[in-house]
Structure formats: C-alpha cells, structure tokens
Tab-separated table of C-alpha atoms in Angstrom:
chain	number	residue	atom	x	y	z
I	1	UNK	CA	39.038	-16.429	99.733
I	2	UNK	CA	35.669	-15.043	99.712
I	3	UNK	CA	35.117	-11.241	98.679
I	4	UNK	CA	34.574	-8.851	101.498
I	5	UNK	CA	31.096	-8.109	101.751
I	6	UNK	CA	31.976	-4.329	102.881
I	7	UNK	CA	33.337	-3.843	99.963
I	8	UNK	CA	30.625	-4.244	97.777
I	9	UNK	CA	28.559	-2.583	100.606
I	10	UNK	CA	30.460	0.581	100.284
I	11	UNK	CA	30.390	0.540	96.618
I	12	UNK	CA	26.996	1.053	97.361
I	13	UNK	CA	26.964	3.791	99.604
I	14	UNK	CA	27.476	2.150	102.934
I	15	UNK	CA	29.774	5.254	104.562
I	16	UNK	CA	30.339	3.342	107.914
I	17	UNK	CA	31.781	0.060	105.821
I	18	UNK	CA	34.259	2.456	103.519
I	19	UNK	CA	35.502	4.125	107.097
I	20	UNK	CA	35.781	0.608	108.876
I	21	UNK	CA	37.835	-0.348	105.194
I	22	UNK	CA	40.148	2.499	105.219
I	23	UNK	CA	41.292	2.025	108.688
I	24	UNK	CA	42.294	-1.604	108.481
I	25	UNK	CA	44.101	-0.452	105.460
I	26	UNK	CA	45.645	2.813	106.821
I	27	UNK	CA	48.313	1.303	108.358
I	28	UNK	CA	49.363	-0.563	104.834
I	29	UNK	CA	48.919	2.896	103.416
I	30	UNK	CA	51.053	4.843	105.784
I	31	UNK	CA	53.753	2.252	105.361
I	32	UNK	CA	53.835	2.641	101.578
I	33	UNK	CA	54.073	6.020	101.195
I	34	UNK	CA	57.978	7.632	101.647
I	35	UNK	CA	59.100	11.516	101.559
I	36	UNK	CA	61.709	12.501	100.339
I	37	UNK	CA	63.327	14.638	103.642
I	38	UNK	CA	63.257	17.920	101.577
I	39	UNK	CA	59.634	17.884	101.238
I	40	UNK	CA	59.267	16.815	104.833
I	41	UNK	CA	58.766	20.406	105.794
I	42	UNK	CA	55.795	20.805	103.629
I	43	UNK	CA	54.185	17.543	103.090
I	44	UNK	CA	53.541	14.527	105.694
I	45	UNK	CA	52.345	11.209	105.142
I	46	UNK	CA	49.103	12.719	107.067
I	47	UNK	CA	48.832	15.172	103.925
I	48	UNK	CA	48.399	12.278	101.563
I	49	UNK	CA	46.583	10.005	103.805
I	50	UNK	CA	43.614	12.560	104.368
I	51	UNK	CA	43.141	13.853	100.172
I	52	UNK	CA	43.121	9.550	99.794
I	53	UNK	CA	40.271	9.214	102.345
I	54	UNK	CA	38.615	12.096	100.723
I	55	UNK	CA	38.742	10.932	97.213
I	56	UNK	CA	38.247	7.380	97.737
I	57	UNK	CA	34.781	8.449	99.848
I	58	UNK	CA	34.101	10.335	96.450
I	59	UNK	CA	35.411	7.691	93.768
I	60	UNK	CA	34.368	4.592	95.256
I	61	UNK	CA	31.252	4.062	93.479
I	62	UNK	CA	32.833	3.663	90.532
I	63	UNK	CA	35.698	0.761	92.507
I	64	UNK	CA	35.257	-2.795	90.580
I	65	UNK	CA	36.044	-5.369	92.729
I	66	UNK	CA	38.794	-7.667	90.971
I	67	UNK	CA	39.533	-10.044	94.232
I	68	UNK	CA	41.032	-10.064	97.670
I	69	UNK	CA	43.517	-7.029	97.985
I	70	UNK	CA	42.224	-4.760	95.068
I	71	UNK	CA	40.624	-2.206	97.063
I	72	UNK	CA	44.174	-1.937	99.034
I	73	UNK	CA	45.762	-1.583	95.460
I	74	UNK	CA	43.420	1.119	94.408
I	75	UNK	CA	43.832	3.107	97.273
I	76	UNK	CA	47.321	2.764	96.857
I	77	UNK	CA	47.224	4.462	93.488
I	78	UNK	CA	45.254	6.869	94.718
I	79	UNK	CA	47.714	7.747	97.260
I	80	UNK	CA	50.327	7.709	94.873
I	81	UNK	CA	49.050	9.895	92.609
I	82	UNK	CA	48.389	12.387	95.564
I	83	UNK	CA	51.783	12.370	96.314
I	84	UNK	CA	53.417	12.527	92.740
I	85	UNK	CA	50.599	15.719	92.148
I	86	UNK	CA	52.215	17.332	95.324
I	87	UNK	CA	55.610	16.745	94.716
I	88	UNK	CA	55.118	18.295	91.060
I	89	UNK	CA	53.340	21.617	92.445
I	90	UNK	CA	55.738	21.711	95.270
I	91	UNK	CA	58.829	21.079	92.695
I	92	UNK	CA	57.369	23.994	90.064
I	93	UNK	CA	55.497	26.433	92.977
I	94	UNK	CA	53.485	28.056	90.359
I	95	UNK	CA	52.160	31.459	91.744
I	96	UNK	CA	49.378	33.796	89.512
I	97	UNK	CA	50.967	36.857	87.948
I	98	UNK	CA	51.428	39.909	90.583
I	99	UNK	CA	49.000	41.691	88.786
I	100	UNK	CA	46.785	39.199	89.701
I	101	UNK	CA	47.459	38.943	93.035
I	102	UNK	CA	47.013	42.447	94.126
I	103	UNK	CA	43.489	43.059	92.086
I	104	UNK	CA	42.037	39.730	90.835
I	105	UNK	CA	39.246	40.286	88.571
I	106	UNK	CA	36.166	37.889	89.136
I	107	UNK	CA	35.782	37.793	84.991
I	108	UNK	CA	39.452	37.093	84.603
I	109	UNK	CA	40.048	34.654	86.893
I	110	UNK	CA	37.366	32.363	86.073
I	111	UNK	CA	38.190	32.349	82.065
I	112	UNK	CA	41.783	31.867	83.280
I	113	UNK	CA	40.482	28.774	85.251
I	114	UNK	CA	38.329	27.332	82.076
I	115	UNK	CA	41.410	27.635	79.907
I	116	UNK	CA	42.966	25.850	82.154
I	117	UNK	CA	40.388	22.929	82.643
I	118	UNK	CA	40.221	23.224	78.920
I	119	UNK	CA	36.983	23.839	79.118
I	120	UNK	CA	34.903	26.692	76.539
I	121	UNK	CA	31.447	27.897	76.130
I	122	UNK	CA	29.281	26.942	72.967
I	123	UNK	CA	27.654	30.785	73.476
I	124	UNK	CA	28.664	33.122	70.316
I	125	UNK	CA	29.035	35.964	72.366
I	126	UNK	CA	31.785	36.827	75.189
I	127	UNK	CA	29.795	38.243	77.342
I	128	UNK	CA	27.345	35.581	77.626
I	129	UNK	CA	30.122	33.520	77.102
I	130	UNK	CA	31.393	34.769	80.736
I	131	UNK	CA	28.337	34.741	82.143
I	132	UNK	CA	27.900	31.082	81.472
I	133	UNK	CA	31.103	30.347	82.652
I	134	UNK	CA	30.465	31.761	85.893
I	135	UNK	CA	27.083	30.461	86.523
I	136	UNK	CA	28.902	26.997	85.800
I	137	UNK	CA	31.769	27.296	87.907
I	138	UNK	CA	29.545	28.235	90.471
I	139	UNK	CA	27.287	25.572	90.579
I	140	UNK	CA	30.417	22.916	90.209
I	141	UNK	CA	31.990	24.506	93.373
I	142	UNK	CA	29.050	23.868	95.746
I	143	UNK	CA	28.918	20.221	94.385
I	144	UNK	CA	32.798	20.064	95.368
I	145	UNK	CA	33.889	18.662	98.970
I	146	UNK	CA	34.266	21.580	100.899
I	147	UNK	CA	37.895	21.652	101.300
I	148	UNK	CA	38.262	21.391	97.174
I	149	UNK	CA	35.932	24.159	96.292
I	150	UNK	CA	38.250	26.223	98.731
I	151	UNK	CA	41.297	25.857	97.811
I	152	UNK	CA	40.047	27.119	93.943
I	153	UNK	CA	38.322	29.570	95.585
I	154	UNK	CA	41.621	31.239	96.958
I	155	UNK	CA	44.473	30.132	94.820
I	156	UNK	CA	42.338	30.167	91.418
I	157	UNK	CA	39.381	32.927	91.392
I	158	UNK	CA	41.332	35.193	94.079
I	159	UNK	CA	44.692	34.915	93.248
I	160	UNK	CA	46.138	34.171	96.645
I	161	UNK	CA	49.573	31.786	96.735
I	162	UNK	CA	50.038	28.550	97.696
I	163	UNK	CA	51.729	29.639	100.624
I	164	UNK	CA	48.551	32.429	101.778
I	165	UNK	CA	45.932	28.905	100.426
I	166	UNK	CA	47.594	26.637	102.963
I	167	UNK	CA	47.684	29.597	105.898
I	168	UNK	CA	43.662	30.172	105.507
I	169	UNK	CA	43.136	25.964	105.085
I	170	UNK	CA	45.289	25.578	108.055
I	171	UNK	CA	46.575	22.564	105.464
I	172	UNK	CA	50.520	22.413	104.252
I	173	UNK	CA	51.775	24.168	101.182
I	174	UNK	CA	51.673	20.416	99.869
I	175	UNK	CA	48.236	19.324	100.998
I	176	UNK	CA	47.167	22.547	99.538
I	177	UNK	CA	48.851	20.904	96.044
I	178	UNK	CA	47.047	17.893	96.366
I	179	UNK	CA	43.706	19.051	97.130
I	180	UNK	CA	44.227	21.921	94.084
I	181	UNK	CA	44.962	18.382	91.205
I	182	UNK	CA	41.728	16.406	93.139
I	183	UNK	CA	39.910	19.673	92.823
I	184	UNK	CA	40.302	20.585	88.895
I	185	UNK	CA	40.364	17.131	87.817
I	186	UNK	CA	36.485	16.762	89.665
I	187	UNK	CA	35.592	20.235	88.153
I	188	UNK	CA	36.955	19.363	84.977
I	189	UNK	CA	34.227	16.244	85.106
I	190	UNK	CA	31.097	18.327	86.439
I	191	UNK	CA	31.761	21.164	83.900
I	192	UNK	CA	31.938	18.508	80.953
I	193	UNK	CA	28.110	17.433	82.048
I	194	UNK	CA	27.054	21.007	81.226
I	195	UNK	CA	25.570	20.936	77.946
I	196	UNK	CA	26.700	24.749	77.442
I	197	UNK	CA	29.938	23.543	77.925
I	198	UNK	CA	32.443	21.819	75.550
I	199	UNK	CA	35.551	20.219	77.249
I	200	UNK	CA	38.920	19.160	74.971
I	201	UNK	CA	40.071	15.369	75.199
C-alpha cells in the first residue's frame, strides 16, 4: 500500500490534512482507550481525546512515517500516555502547601516550578538568578497552547488546586492532569533552548 500523501502533508504543516487524519482515526482512538469506572467521574474518553489532538497538532512535525498504520500507532501512544499521566495525578492528587495557597509568592512559585522542571540559572547571583527565571518562564508561557500555559498559570505560579484549575478551565480534575504533564514536559523543552538556562538529563 502506498503512503498517505496527508501524512507527509501534515508533517509539513498542512493543518486541514492533520484534522481530516485525526478524524478518520478518532473513532480507532475512542475505541482503544478504557476507564477504569472510578475515574469515570473525573476523566472521559473526551478528556484524553482532546490533550491527543492538541499535542499531536504540536508534535507532528517531528512524526516519521514508518508505513501504513504508524500515524494511528503514534497517536495511540500519545493517548496512552495522556491517560497513564492522568490516572497518576488523579491517583496521588498532589495539592501546593496551604501556605501557598492562601499567599503565593510570584518569586517562590516560579523557583518552585524550575526545581521542578529541573531547570537552574547559570547567573552567580539569586537575584538575577530570579529575575532570569522569570523573564524565561514568561516568554515559554506565551509560546505554550493556550490551555497549557493556563493550567501552570493557576495550579503552578498561583497555587490554586486541581480541583479550583479544572473549575476556572471548565476542564475535569483529570483533563486538568493531563494538560499540567503536556504542559511541563513542553516548558521543560523551551526553557532548555535558553542559553541562560541549564536543564538536568
């Protein structure tokens, strides 16, 4: 069989061939993807469906095409890996510090954040050191998707809970989840091309 020419087409930034490709594979998608009935409440296959759109939009530049059903096999990891990095925030619910919650600092939060990225400055001093930080994080959340940069935005840097994140995103406590692992793993990437910036393997 010969390789789909919208596949290659999107690679290359065709936006109208990646949507036409993701709905003749949604329904293969949906079909894949299973919930345990606990999570139900929290998490639909709708959840997962739309962080997979979003990310493959972002990540298929880099797709190599290996033959007929590869794209349908990397989205499926992709979806996967949504749902296994929703499950694990839903399973832990990891909320900031009270302290935190009631008066976040702008400062703290956003050395909290590189710490957690793993991500320091090269600058000698803190203070530049902080300053740096923040004029990085900055520019790295307007190069985010909208609904990434957000959801740092109020769980992260403010200090909000998942459960106040997914109220404002009108999203569910596990799309919120989702969207938070898509969100520092990009940031993680687009901090690393800073040259201020050293990130840990």
């Amino acid at each position: 069989m010969d390789a789909d020419p919208r596949v290659q087409a999107a690679v290359h930034g065709d936006t109208a061939a990646m949507t036409e490709l993701l709905r003749e594979h949604a329904a293969s998608l949906r079909a894949q993807l299973s919930i345990d009935p606990k999570w139900q409440s929290v998490l639909d296959v709708d959840d997962i469906l739309q962080v997979t759109y979003l990310e493959a939009f972002l990540r298929i530049g880099s797709f190599t095409e290996a033959g007929p059903g590869s794209l349908l096999a990397w989205l499926r990891r992709i979806a996967d890996n949504n749902l296994r990095d929703a499950l694990k925030g839903l399973g832990r619910q990891k909320r900031p510090p009270p302290a935190r919650q009631a008066t976040p600092s702008g400062d703290e939060s956003t050395v909290e954040l590189f710490e957690l990225l793993g991500v320091t400055t090269t600058s000698p001093s803190r203070v530049l050191a902080t300053a740096e930080m923040k004029s990085a994080l900055a520019g790295a959340l307007d190069s985010l998707p909208e609904d990434y940069a957000r959801v740092i935005r109020l769980y992260d840097l403010e200090g909000r809970s998942i459960a106040e994140t997914a109220e404002i995103c009108r999203r569910s406590p596990g799309a919120v989840h989702m969207l938070r692992a898509r969100a520092l793993a990009r940031l993680r990437e687009l901090l690393g091309e800073n040259p201020f910036l050293s990130v840990s393997a």
